[in-house]
Structure formats: C-alpha cells, structure tokens
PDB file of C-alpha atoms and ligand atoms in Angstrom:
ATOM      1  CA  MET A   1      24.981  29.275-196.104  1.00  0.00           C
ATOM      2  CA  ILE A   2      27.505  30.750-193.707  1.00  0.00           C
ATOM      3  CA  ASP A   3      27.395  27.335-192.385  1.00  0.00           C
ATOM      4  CA  ASN A   4      27.527  25.514-195.661  1.00  0.00           C
ATOM      5  CA  ILE A   5      31.100  26.834-195.889  1.00  0.00           C
ATOM      6  CA  LEU A   6      32.267  26.322-192.450  1.00  0.00           C
ATOM      7  CA  PHE A   7      31.023  23.008-191.776  1.00  0.00           C
ATOM      8  CA  GLY A   8      30.527  21.456-195.131  1.00  0.00           C
ATOM      9  CA  HIS A   9      33.783  22.839-197.666  1.00  0.00           C
ATOM     10  CA  MET A  10      36.240  23.886-194.552  1.00  0.00           C
ATOM     11  CA  PRO A  11      36.915  20.404-193.220  1.00  0.00           C
ATOM     12  CA  TYR A  12      38.248  19.493-196.276  1.00  0.00           C
ATOM     13  CA  LEU A  13      40.553  22.673-196.250  1.00  0.00           C
ATOM     14  CA  PHE A  14      41.856  21.605-192.640  1.00  0.00           C
ATOM     15  CA  ILE A  15      42.059  18.029-193.127  1.00  0.00           C
ATOM     16  CA  VAL A  16      43.868  18.388-196.508  1.00  0.00           C
ATOM     17  CA  THR A  17      46.453  21.161-195.143  1.00  0.00           C
ATOM     18  CA  ALA A  18      47.331  18.173-192.102  1.00  0.00           C
ATOM     19  CA  VAL A  19      47.758  15.093-194.043  1.00  0.00           C
ATOM     20  CA  VAL A  20      49.788  16.970-196.906  1.00  0.00           C
ATOM     21  CA  GLY A  21      51.703  19.145-194.274  1.00  0.00           C
ATOM     22  CA  THR A  22      52.263  16.208-191.964  1.00  0.00           C
ATOM     23  CA  ILE A  23      53.889  14.123-194.824  1.00  0.00           C
ATOM     24  CA  TYR A  24      55.706  16.885-195.771  1.00  0.00           C
ATOM     25  CA  ARG A  25      57.132  17.836-192.509  1.00  0.00           C
ATOM     26  CA  TYR A  26      58.204  14.336-192.234  1.00  0.00           C
ATOM     27  CA  VAL A  27      60.037  13.951-195.211  1.00  0.00           C
ATOM     28  CA  ALA A  28      61.677  17.451-195.368  1.00  0.00           C
ATOM     29  CA  ASN A  29      62.377  18.018-191.510  1.00  0.00           C
ATOM     30  CA  ARG A  30      62.063  14.657-189.758  1.00  0.00           C
ATOM     31  CA  TYR A  31      64.353  15.625-186.574  1.00  0.00           C
ATOM     32  CA  THR A  32      61.705  18.456-185.832  1.00  0.00           C
ATOM     33  CA  TRP A  33      59.221  15.896-184.652  1.00  0.00           C
ATOM     34  CA  SER A  34      59.715  15.937-180.944  1.00  0.00           C
ATOM     35  CA  SER A  35      58.245  18.792-178.301  1.00  0.00           C
ATOM     36  CA  LEU A  36      61.239  20.222-177.829  1.00  0.00           C
ATOM     37  CA  SER A  37      61.593  19.752-174.434  1.00  0.00           C
ATOM     38  CA  SER A  38      61.813  22.624-172.022  1.00  0.00           C
ATOM     39  CA  GLN A  39      61.845  20.199-168.859  1.00  0.00           C
ATOM     40  CA  PHE A  40      65.804  21.163-168.059  1.00  0.00           C
ATOM     41  CA  LEU A  41      64.772  24.824-168.108  1.00  0.00           C
ATOM     42  CA  GLU A  42      61.940  24.323-165.361  1.00  0.00           C
ATOM     43  CA  ASN A  43      60.576  21.293-163.961  1.00  0.00           C
ATOM     44  CA  LYS A  44      57.976  21.835-161.329  1.00  0.00           C
ATOM     45  CA  SER A  45      55.109  23.510-162.960  1.00  0.00           C
ATOM     46  CA  LEU A  46      55.684  21.861-166.081  1.00  0.00           C
ATOM     47  CA  PHE A  47      54.734  18.641-163.674  1.00  0.00           C
ATOM     48  CA  TYR A  48      51.955  20.279-162.228  1.00  0.00           C
ATOM     49  CA  GLY A  49      50.716  21.209-165.719  1.00  0.00           C
ATOM     50  CA  SER A  50      51.674  18.116-168.195  1.00  0.00           C
ATOM     51  CA  PHE A  51      50.229  15.320-166.035  1.00  0.00           C
ATOM     52  CA  PRO A  52      46.608  16.502-165.334  1.00  0.00           C
ATOM     53  CA  TRP A  53      46.581  17.954-168.720  1.00  0.00           C
ATOM     54  CA  HIS A  54      47.883  14.952-170.974  1.00  0.00           C
ATOM     55  CA  TYR A  55      45.888  12.425-168.830  1.00  0.00           C
ATOM     56  CA  GLY A  56      42.773  14.434-169.013  1.00  0.00           C
ATOM     57  CA  ILE A  57      42.766  15.301-172.398  1.00  0.00           C
ATOM     58  CA  ILE A  58      44.205  11.872-173.816  1.00  0.00           C
ATOM     59  CA  ILE A  59      40.965  10.096-171.968  1.00  0.00           C
ATOM     60  CA  ILE A  60      38.832  12.801-173.286  1.00  0.00           C
ATOM     61  CA  LEU A  61      39.827  12.479-177.023  1.00  0.00           C
ATOM     62  CA  LEU A  62      39.321   8.916-176.869  1.00  0.00           C
ATOM     63  CA  GLY A  63      35.801   9.233-175.654  1.00  0.00           C
ATOM     64  CA  HIS A  64      35.231  11.356-178.565  1.00  0.00           C
ATOM     65  CA  ILE A  65      36.596   8.875-180.642  1.00  0.00           C
ATOM     66  CA  ILE A  66      35.188   6.006-179.046  1.00  0.00           C
ATOM     67  CA  GLY A  67      31.707   7.881-179.999  1.00  0.00           C
ATOM     68  CA  ILE A  68      32.833   8.553-183.439  1.00  0.00           C
ATOM     69  CA  ILE A  69      33.414   4.810-184.149  1.00  0.00           C
ATOM     70  CA  THR A  70      30.560   3.372-182.135  1.00  0.00           C
ATOM     71  CA  PRO A  71      28.127   6.004-181.539  1.00  0.00           C
ATOM     72  CA  GLY A  72      25.334   3.168-180.543  1.00  0.00           C
ATOM     73  CA  SER A  73      27.270   1.902-178.144  1.00  0.00           C
ATOM     74  CA  ILE A  74      27.397   5.465-176.224  1.00  0.00           C
ATOM     75  CA  LEU A  75      23.672   5.511-176.448  1.00  0.00           C
ATOM     76  CA  ALA A  76      22.816   2.040-175.183  1.00  0.00           C
ATOM     77  CA  TRP A  77      25.171   2.848-172.183  1.00  0.00           C
ATOM     78  CA  ASN A  78      23.487   6.376-171.806  1.00  0.00           C
ATOM     79  CA  SER A  79      20.072   4.596-171.611  1.00  0.00           C
ATOM     80  CA  VAL A  80      20.427   3.822-168.011  1.00  0.00           C
ATOM     81  CA  PRO A  81      20.184   7.146-166.427  1.00  0.00           C
ATOM     82  CA  LEU A  82      23.056   6.364-163.320  1.00  0.00           C
ATOM     83  CA  ARG A  83      25.208   5.237-166.157  1.00  0.00           C
ATOM     84  CA  LEU A  84      24.581   8.793-168.004  1.00  0.00           C
ATOM     85  CA  TYR A  85      25.707  10.039-164.838  1.00  0.00           C
ATOM     86  CA  ILE A  86      28.372   8.533-164.411  1.00  0.00           C
ATOM     87  CA  LEU A  87      29.703   9.181-168.204  1.00  0.00           C
ATOM     88  CA  GLU A  88      28.707  12.884-167.933  1.00  0.00           C
ATOM     89  CA  ILE A  89      29.968  13.469-164.814  1.00  0.00           C
ATOM     90  CA  SER A  90      33.746  11.530-165.607  1.00  0.00           C
ATOM     91  CA  GLY A  91      33.876  13.333-168.938  1.00  0.00           C
ATOM     92  CA  LEU A  92      33.456  16.654-166.865  1.00  0.00           C
ATOM     93  CA  SER A  93      35.842  16.160-164.002  1.00  0.00           C
ATOM     94  CA  LEU A  94      38.426  15.074-166.951  1.00  0.00           C
ATOM     95  CA  GLY A  95      37.566  18.155-168.811  1.00  0.00           C
ATOM     96  CA  ILE A  96      38.250  20.188-165.643  1.00  0.00           C
ATOM     97  CA  LEU A  97      41.583  18.440-164.683  1.00  0.00           C
ATOM     98  CA  ALA A  98      42.902  18.846-168.359  1.00  0.00           C
ATOM     99  CA  PHE A  99      41.487  22.786-168.185  1.00  0.00           C
ATOM    100  CA  ILE A 100      43.688  23.384-164.655  1.00  0.00           C
ATOM    101  CA  GLY A 101      46.719  21.622-166.374  1.00  0.00           C
ATOM    102  CA  LEU A 102      46.432  23.427-169.455  1.00  0.00           C
ATOM    103  CA  LEU A 103      46.141  27.258-167.294  1.00  0.00           C
ATOM    104  CA  VAL A 104      49.458  25.760-165.192  1.00  0.00           C
ATOM    105  CA  LEU A 105      51.101  24.920-168.972  1.00  0.00           C
ATOM    106  CA  VAL A 106      50.143  28.530-170.445  1.00  0.00           C
ATOM    107  CA  TYR A 107      51.078  30.205-166.771  1.00  0.00           C
ATOM    108  CA  ARG A 108      54.498  28.874-167.109  1.00  0.00           C
ATOM    109  CA  ARG A 109      54.912  29.908-170.783  1.00  0.00           C
ATOM    110  CA  LEU A 110      54.025  33.585-169.728  1.00  0.00           C
ATOM    111  CA  THR A 111      56.007  34.039-166.428  1.00  0.00           C
ATOM    112  CA  ASP A 112      59.183  31.768-166.833  1.00  0.00           C
ATOM    113  CA  SER A 113      61.588  33.916-168.690  1.00  0.00           C
ATOM    114  CA  ARG A 114      63.490  30.855-169.709  1.00  0.00           C
ATOM    115  CA  VAL A 115      60.694  29.075-170.702  1.00  0.00           C
ATOM    116  CA  LYS A 116      59.463  32.225-172.628  1.00  0.00           C
ATOM    117  CA  ALA A 117      62.757  32.796-174.623  1.00  0.00           C
ATOM    118  CA  VAL A 118      61.924  29.435-176.584  1.00  0.00           C
ATOM    119  CA  THR A 119      58.406  29.910-176.683  1.00  0.00           C
ATOM    120  CA  SER A 120      57.338  30.587-180.526  1.00  0.00           C
ATOM    121  CA  SER A 121      54.312  32.689-182.052  1.00  0.00           C
ATOM    122  CA  TRP A 122      53.008  28.974-183.004  1.00  0.00           C
ATOM    123  CA  ASP A 123      53.181  27.716-179.396  1.00  0.00           C
ATOM    124  CA  VAL A 124      51.278  31.078-178.442  1.00  0.00           C
ATOM    125  CA  LEU A 125      48.762  30.457-181.012  1.00  0.00           C
ATOM    126  CA  LEU A 126      48.243  26.801-180.005  1.00  0.00           C
ATOM    127  CA  LEU A 127      47.774  27.643-176.537  1.00  0.00           C
ATOM    128  CA  ILE A 128      45.455  29.734-177.402  1.00  0.00           C
ATOM    129  CA  VAL A 129      43.282  27.404-179.549  1.00  0.00           C
ATOM    130  CA  LEU A 130      43.616  24.600-176.953  1.00  0.00           C
ATOM    131  CA  LEU A 131      42.262  26.916-174.396  1.00  0.00           C
ATOM    132  CA  ILE A 132      39.305  28.054-176.813  1.00  0.00           C
ATOM    133  CA  GLN A 133      38.680  24.039-177.262  1.00  0.00           C
ATOM    134  CA  VAL A 134      38.850  23.054-173.729  1.00  0.00           C
ATOM    135  CA  ALA A 135      36.757  25.782-172.349  1.00  0.00           C
ATOM    136  CA  THR A 136      34.183  25.420-174.980  1.00  0.00           C
ATOM    137  CA  GLY A 137      34.002  21.776-174.419  1.00  0.00           C
ATOM    138  CA  LEU A 138      33.240  22.746-170.850  1.00  0.00           C
ATOM    139  CA  ALA A 139      30.758  25.139-171.672  1.00  0.00           C
ATOM    140  CA  ASN A 140      29.021  22.322-173.620  1.00  0.00           C
ATOM    141  CA  ALA A 141      29.177  19.555-171.015  1.00  0.00           C
ATOM    142  CA  THR A 142      27.762  22.125-168.392  1.00  0.00           C
ATOM    143  CA  MET A 143      25.177  24.275-170.440  1.00  0.00           C
ATOM    144  CA  TYR A 144      23.774  21.855-173.169  1.00  0.00           C
ATOM    145  CA  ARG A 145      22.600  18.431-171.673  1.00  0.00           C
ATOM    146  CA  TRP A 146      23.363  15.552-171.919  1.00  0.00           C
ATOM    147  CA  GLY A 147      26.388  16.263-174.345  1.00  0.00           C
ATOM    148  CA  SER A 148      27.199  12.622-174.860  1.00  0.00           C
ATOM    149  CA  ASN A 149      23.650  11.833-176.037  1.00  0.00           C
ATOM    150  CA  TRP A 150      23.351  14.485-178.786  1.00  0.00           C
ATOM    151  CA  TYR A 151      27.231  14.156-179.742  1.00  0.00           C
ATOM    152  CA  ALA A 152      26.362  10.542-180.784  1.00  0.00           C
ATOM    153  CA  ALA A 153      22.923  11.791-181.992  1.00  0.00           C
ATOM    154  CA  SER A 154      24.062  14.400-184.560  1.00  0.00           C
ATOM    155  CA  ALA A 155      27.535  15.699-184.261  1.00  0.00           C
ATOM    156  CA  VAL A 156      28.809  11.736-185.265  1.00  0.00           C
ATOM    157  CA  PRO A 157      26.487  11.770-188.191  1.00  0.00           C
ATOM    158  CA  TRP A 158      28.040  14.811-189.427  1.00  0.00           C
ATOM    159  CA  ILE A 159      31.770  13.482-188.658  1.00  0.00           C
ATOM    160  CA  TRP A 160      31.224  10.562-190.900  1.00  0.00           C
ATOM    161  CA  SER A 161      29.536  12.863-193.421  1.00  0.00           C
ATOM    162  CA  ILE A 162      32.399  14.357-193.673  1.00  0.00           C
ATOM    163  CA  LEU A 163      34.614  11.570-193.874  1.00  0.00           C
ATOM    164  CA  THR A 164      32.871   9.778-196.226  1.00  0.00           C
ATOM    165  CA  LEU A 165      32.788  13.031-198.568  1.00  0.00           C
ATOM    166  CA  ASN A 166      29.048  13.748-198.258  1.00  0.00           C
ATOM    167  CA  PRO A 167      28.821  16.791-196.339  1.00  0.00           C
ATOM    168  CA  ARG A 168      25.363  16.845-194.214  1.00  0.00           C
ATOM    169  CA  VAL A 169      25.494  20.405-192.618  1.00  0.00           C
ATOM    170  CA  ASP A 170      22.451  19.943-191.656  1.00  0.00           C
ATOM    171  CA  TYR A 171      23.129  17.383-188.945  1.00  0.00           C
ATOM    172  CA  ILE A 172      24.413  20.453-186.632  1.00  0.00           C
ATOM    173  CA  ALA A 173      22.480  23.394-188.157  1.00  0.00           C
ATOM    174  CA  THR A 174      20.677  23.708-185.322  1.00  0.00           C
ATOM    175  CA  LEU A 175      23.373  23.285-182.550  1.00  0.00           C
ATOM    176  CA  PRO A 176      24.275  26.214-180.091  1.00  0.00           C
ATOM    177  CA  LEU A 177      26.916  28.814-181.126  1.00  0.00           C
ATOM    178  CA  ILE A 178      29.286  27.747-178.688  1.00  0.00           C
ATOM    179  CA  THR A 179      29.090  24.182-179.897  1.00  0.00           C
ATOM    180  CA  LYS A 180      29.619  25.684-183.222  1.00  0.00           C
ATOM    181  CA  VAL A 181      32.866  27.019-181.801  1.00  0.00           C
ATOM    182  CA  HIS A 182      33.948  24.060-180.401  1.00  0.00           C
ATOM    183  CA  ILE A 183      33.772  22.072-183.716  1.00  0.00           C
ATOM    184  CA  PHE A 184      35.195  24.776-186.128  1.00  0.00           C
ATOM    185  CA  ASN A 185      38.059  25.466-183.516  1.00  0.00           C
ATOM    186  CA  ALA A 186      38.590  21.641-183.809  1.00  0.00           C
ATOM    187  CA  LEU A 187      39.259  21.955-187.219  1.00  0.00           C
ATOM    188  CA  ILE A 188      41.639  24.902-186.742  1.00  0.00           C
ATOM    189  CA  PHE A 189      43.672  22.391-184.086  1.00  0.00           C
ATOM    190  CA  ILE A 190      43.771  19.547-187.308  1.00  0.00           C
ATOM    191  CA  GLY A 191      45.009  22.348-189.432  1.00  0.00           C
ATOM    192  CA  LEU A 192      47.822  23.426-187.036  1.00  0.00           C
ATOM    193  CA  ILE A 193      48.999  20.007-186.585  1.00  0.00           C
ATOM    194  CA  PRO A 194      52.119  20.130-189.215  1.00  0.00           C
ATOM    195  CA  PHE A 195      53.358  23.613-188.242  1.00  0.00           C
ATOM    196  CA  THR A 196      53.608  23.289-184.176  1.00  0.00           C
ATOM    197  CA  ARG A 197      54.582  20.820-181.762  1.00  0.00           C
ATOM    198  CA  LEU A 198      51.591  18.844-182.019  1.00  0.00           C
ATOM    199  CA  VAL A 199      53.027  16.851-184.804  1.00  0.00           C
ATOM    200  CA  HIS A 200      54.891  15.092-181.676  1.00  0.00           C
ATOM    201  CA  PHE A 201      51.765  13.068-180.689  1.00  0.00           C
ATOM    202  CA  LEU A 202      52.090  11.383-183.817  1.00  0.00           C
ATOM    203  CA  ALA A 203      55.102  10.018-183.100  1.00  0.00           C
ATOM    204  CA  PHE A 204      53.208   7.288-181.014  1.00  0.00           C
ATOM    205  CA  ILE A 205      52.995   5.600-184.661  1.00  0.00           C
ATOM    206  CA  GLY A 206      56.901   5.145-184.824  1.00  0.00           C
ATOM    207  CA  PRO A 207      57.004   2.105-182.471  1.00  0.00           C
ATOM    208  CA  ILE A 208      53.920   0.483-184.215  1.00  0.00           C
ATOM    209  CA  LYS A 209      56.601  -1.047-186.506  1.00  0.00           C
ATOM    210  CA  TYR A 210      57.888  -3.207-183.622  1.00  0.00           C
ATOM    211  CA  LEU A 211      54.986  -5.331-183.315  1.00  0.00           C
ATOM    212  CA  PHE A 212      55.516  -6.493-186.949  1.00  0.00           C
ATOM    213  CA  ARG A 213      59.261  -6.553-186.898  1.00  0.00           C
ATOM    214  CA  PRO A 214      60.678 -10.522-186.806  1.00  0.00           C
ATOM    215  CA  TRP A 215      61.642 -11.946-184.109  1.00  0.00           C
ATOM    216  CA  GLN A 216      65.210 -10.878-182.537  1.00  0.00           C
ATOM    217  CA  VAL A 217      67.299 -14.094-181.486  1.00  0.00           C
ATOM    218  CA  VAL A 218      69.499 -13.719-178.740  1.00  0.00           C
ATOM    219  CA  ARG A 219      72.278 -15.592-177.822  1.00  0.00           C
ATOM    220  CA  TRP A 220      74.916 -15.391-174.870  1.00  0.00           C
ATOM    221  CA  TYR A 221      77.184 -18.028-173.153  1.00  0.00           C
ATOM    222  CA  ASN A 222      77.199 -18.731-169.407  1.00  0.00           C
ATOM    223  CA  ARG A 223      80.640 -18.756-168.401  1.00  0.00           C
ATOM    224  CA  ASP A 224      79.374 -20.330-164.930  1.00  0.00           C
ATOM    225  CA  THR A 225      77.432 -23.272-165.920  1.00  0.00           C
ATOM    226  CA  GLN A 226      78.905 -23.250-169.436  1.00  0.00           C
ATOM    227  CA  THR A 227      76.063 -23.373-171.316  1.00  0.00           C
ATOM    228  CA  GLU A 228      74.976 -21.400-174.288  1.00  0.00           C
ATOM    229  CA  ASN A 229      71.344 -19.858-174.034  1.00  0.00           C
ATOM    230  CA  ILE A 230      69.197 -18.796-177.055  1.00  0.00           C
ATOM    231  CA  VAL A 231      66.011 -16.399-176.638  1.00  0.00           C
ATOM    232  CA  GLN A 232      63.366 -14.934-178.767  1.00  0.00           C
ATOM    233  CA  TYR A 233      62.213 -11.653-178.408  1.00  0.00           C
ATOM    234  CA  LYS A 234      59.725  -9.728-180.453  1.00  0.00           C
TER     235      LYS A 234
HETATM  236  C1  LIG B 301      40.611  18.971-180.996  1.00  0.00           C
HETATM  237  C2  LIG B 301      39.502  18.366-180.476  1.00  0.00           C
HETATM  238  C3  LIG B 301      38.442  18.389-179.925  1.00  0.00           C
HETATM  239  C4  LIG B 301      38.897  18.617-178.199  1.00  0.00           C
HETATM  240  C5  LIG B 301      40.746  18.736-177.456  1.00  0.00           C
HETATM  241  C6  LIG B 301      37.846  18.648-177.764  1.00  0.00           C
HETATM  242  C7  LIG B 301      37.872  18.821-176.175  1.00  0.00           C
HETATM  243  C8  LIG B 301      36.716  18.711-175.229  1.00  0.00           C
HETATM  244  C9  LIG B 301      36.208  18.823-173.779  1.00  0.00           C
HETATM  245  C10 LIG B 301      37.666  19.237-172.840  1.00  0.00           C
HETATM  246  C11 LIG B 301      35.246  18.704-173.179  1.00  0.00           C
HETATM  247  C12 LIG B 301      34.555  18.624-172.320  1.00  0.00           C
HETATM  248  C13 LIG B 301      34.797  17.591-171.357  1.00  0.00           C
HETATM  249  C14 LIG B 301      33.702  16.532-171.450  1.00  0.00           C
HETATM  250  O1  LIG B 301      32.752  16.968-171.284  1.00  0.00           O
HETATM  251  O2  LIG B 301      33.809  15.497-172.549  1.00  0.00           O
HETATM  252  C15 LIG B 301      34.314  18.520-174.678  1.00  0.00           C
HETATM  253  C16 LIG B 301      33.287  18.050-174.787  1.00  0.00           C
HETATM  254  C17 LIG B 301      32.370  18.025-175.767  1.00  0.00           C
HETATM  255  N1  LIG B 301      32.958  18.154-177.637  1.00  0.00           N
HETATM  256 FE1  LIG B 301      34.870  18.473-177.582  1.00  0.00          FE
HETATM  257  N2  LIG B 301      37.035  18.181-178.252  1.00  0.00           N
HETATM  258  C18 LIG B 301      37.138  18.118-179.353  1.00  0.00           C
HETATM  259  C19 LIG B 301      36.630  17.636-180.995  1.00  0.00           C
HETATM  260  C20 LIG B 301      35.274  17.801-180.603  1.00  0.00           C
HETATM  261  C21 LIG B 301      34.344  17.911-181.921  1.00  0.00           C
HETATM  262  C22 LIG B 301      34.946  17.849-183.450  1.00  0.00           C
HETATM  263  C23 LIG B 301      33.304  17.726-181.279  1.00  0.00           C
HETATM  264  C24 LIG B 301      31.937  17.294-182.457  1.00  0.00           C
HETATM  265  C25 LIG B 301      31.887  17.465-183.742  1.00  0.00           C
HETATM  266  C26 LIG B 301      33.023  17.525-179.943  1.00  0.00           C
HETATM  267  C27 LIG B 301      31.699  17.620-179.344  1.00  0.00           C
HETATM  268  C28 LIG B 301      31.648  17.703-178.145  1.00  0.00           C
HETATM  269  C29 LIG B 301      30.544  17.451-177.100  1.00  0.00           C
HETATM  270  C30 LIG B 301      29.082  17.494-177.744  1.00  0.00           C
HETATM  271  C31 LIG B 301      31.104  17.913-175.832  1.00  0.00           C
HETATM  272  C32 LIG B 301      30.176  17.900-174.505  1.00  0.00           C
HETATM  273  C33 LIG B 301      30.144  16.339-173.703  1.00  0.00           C
HETATM  274  C34 LIG B 301      29.236  16.137-173.174  1.00  0.00           C
HETATM  275  O3  LIG B 301      28.658  17.035-172.542  1.00  0.00           O
HETATM  276  O4  LIG B 301      29.533  14.889-172.218  1.00  0.00           O
HETATM  277  N3  LIG B 301      34.278  18.000-179.780  1.00  0.00           N
HETATM  278  N4  LIG B 301      35.333  18.517-175.697  1.00  0.00           N
END
C-alpha cells in the first residue's frame, strides 16, 4: 500500500513539479539559472570539493542513464565475471570520489563564514538530499551485490513502467529498504530541481542550439598579402 503511493503515484508528482517548475522558472526568472558562484569568496576547498564531486557524480549518473536506455547491454557486459568486477569497482570508486568531494563542499559551506552568508535554506536542503543519495548509493553498492545486475533487471523496468504511465511497483517491491530510500530520495532530488541551484545543470541545453544554427560567414582583408579571405564556421 505505502509502496504503491511512494513508487506508483508520487513519481508523477515529483516529475510534474520538476517540469512545470523548471519551465516557470525559465520564463519568469531566467537570469537565476546560474549556480551563483562563490569562487571569489573561497577557492581552495571549492577546487578540492567541486572537482571530485562533479567528475564522480556525472559519470555515475551517465552509468545510471546508460542502464535505463540499454539495460540489456549492461547485463551482457556483466556476463563475464572480470567485466562485472571492473564495472562494479569503477562505480564504487567514482561513488567514493563523489562522496569525498561532497563532504568537502558541505564542510566548506558550514565553516567558511563568507560562503555561509550566501547559503540559502534551499542549498542546505539540497546538500542533505545529495548526502543521503550518495551515501545510500554507496550502501547499495557495498551491501547488495551485484548492483549493476539487479539495477538493470528490476529497477530499470520499474523506471520504464513509470515513464510509460503503467506503474509496476511490484518490480521493486522486494528490494531492500536502503535501496528504496535511494530511489525515493532520487525522486525528491528531481522535484527539487526548479527550486534550487540544481537548475544550473540544465544550462547545458543552451549551447545545443549552436549545432543547428546556420553557417557563420567571416570575411577579412589581409593587408600584407592584399587578399580577401572568407571562412565559414559552424
Ligand atoms: C539523483 C539520482 C541518483 C544519484 C545522484 C545516484 C547516485 C548513486 C551513487 C553515488 C551510487 C554509488 C556508486 C555506484 O556504485 O555506482 C549509486 C548506486 C546505485 N544506484 Fe543510484 N543514484 C540516483 C538514482 C538512482 C535511481 C533512480 C535508482 C533506481 C531506480 C538507482 C539505483 C542504484 C543502484 C542499484 C546502485 C548500486 C549500483 C552498483 O552496485 O553497481 N539510483 N547511485
């Protein structure tokens, strides 16, 4: 019953909040899409935190997404034990890297008075959600082997059932509590996107328009050779 509400209905609440809220924020308050840099206030621990955090978490999220798009290829890759170990050890190492980076970033927010002054309650909430997400992810990876296999075999079908509007909570009903916390916390994370600095990661969509813009023609005159040059840039 509770699983039905949490994993059958709530996902839609969080997804709709994320989509509607993000569109609203873009239309009403577009210039708040940056992550409000605090680099000028403190740079050293920002570097040691931000670097491992972003490298770790971006690759892990890509791994999660590849699993959603093509779960069969993960299972096929894992069918050879050595490859399974490589995938699991890489995931775990990146998870630890991201966790260490996140701890440095949290420490920085809590201890540097200038950074603290520009930290909102939304930032604090987001950091708590991220800490829970990464900690439960690491718990999944270390306590319940082999995560990449059962992720592809049961969590991914549940994700697709949500995306195709045919929720099948039974796919994840028997997963351990810590995994359910990991999944539900991910939903909270999605719902928080429009309200927090998280929205900045959507800014990567902006440059995509450059792929589709017409060719740019640049002409210049070279005085030395007295020739005119024309170059087309995409
Ligand atoms: C905001 C989204 C999410 C973030 C930031 C996140 C983060 C992480 C991290 C840091 C790890 C540990 C590193 C690793 O072993 O790969 C992990 C593992 C894991 N996550 Fe997530 N996760 C997210 C969403 C989800 C969702 C929605 C599911 C399932 C529906 C999920 C299922 C798993 C599983 C099964 C593992 C263990 C993988 C393994 O042992 O190889 N995650 N996650």
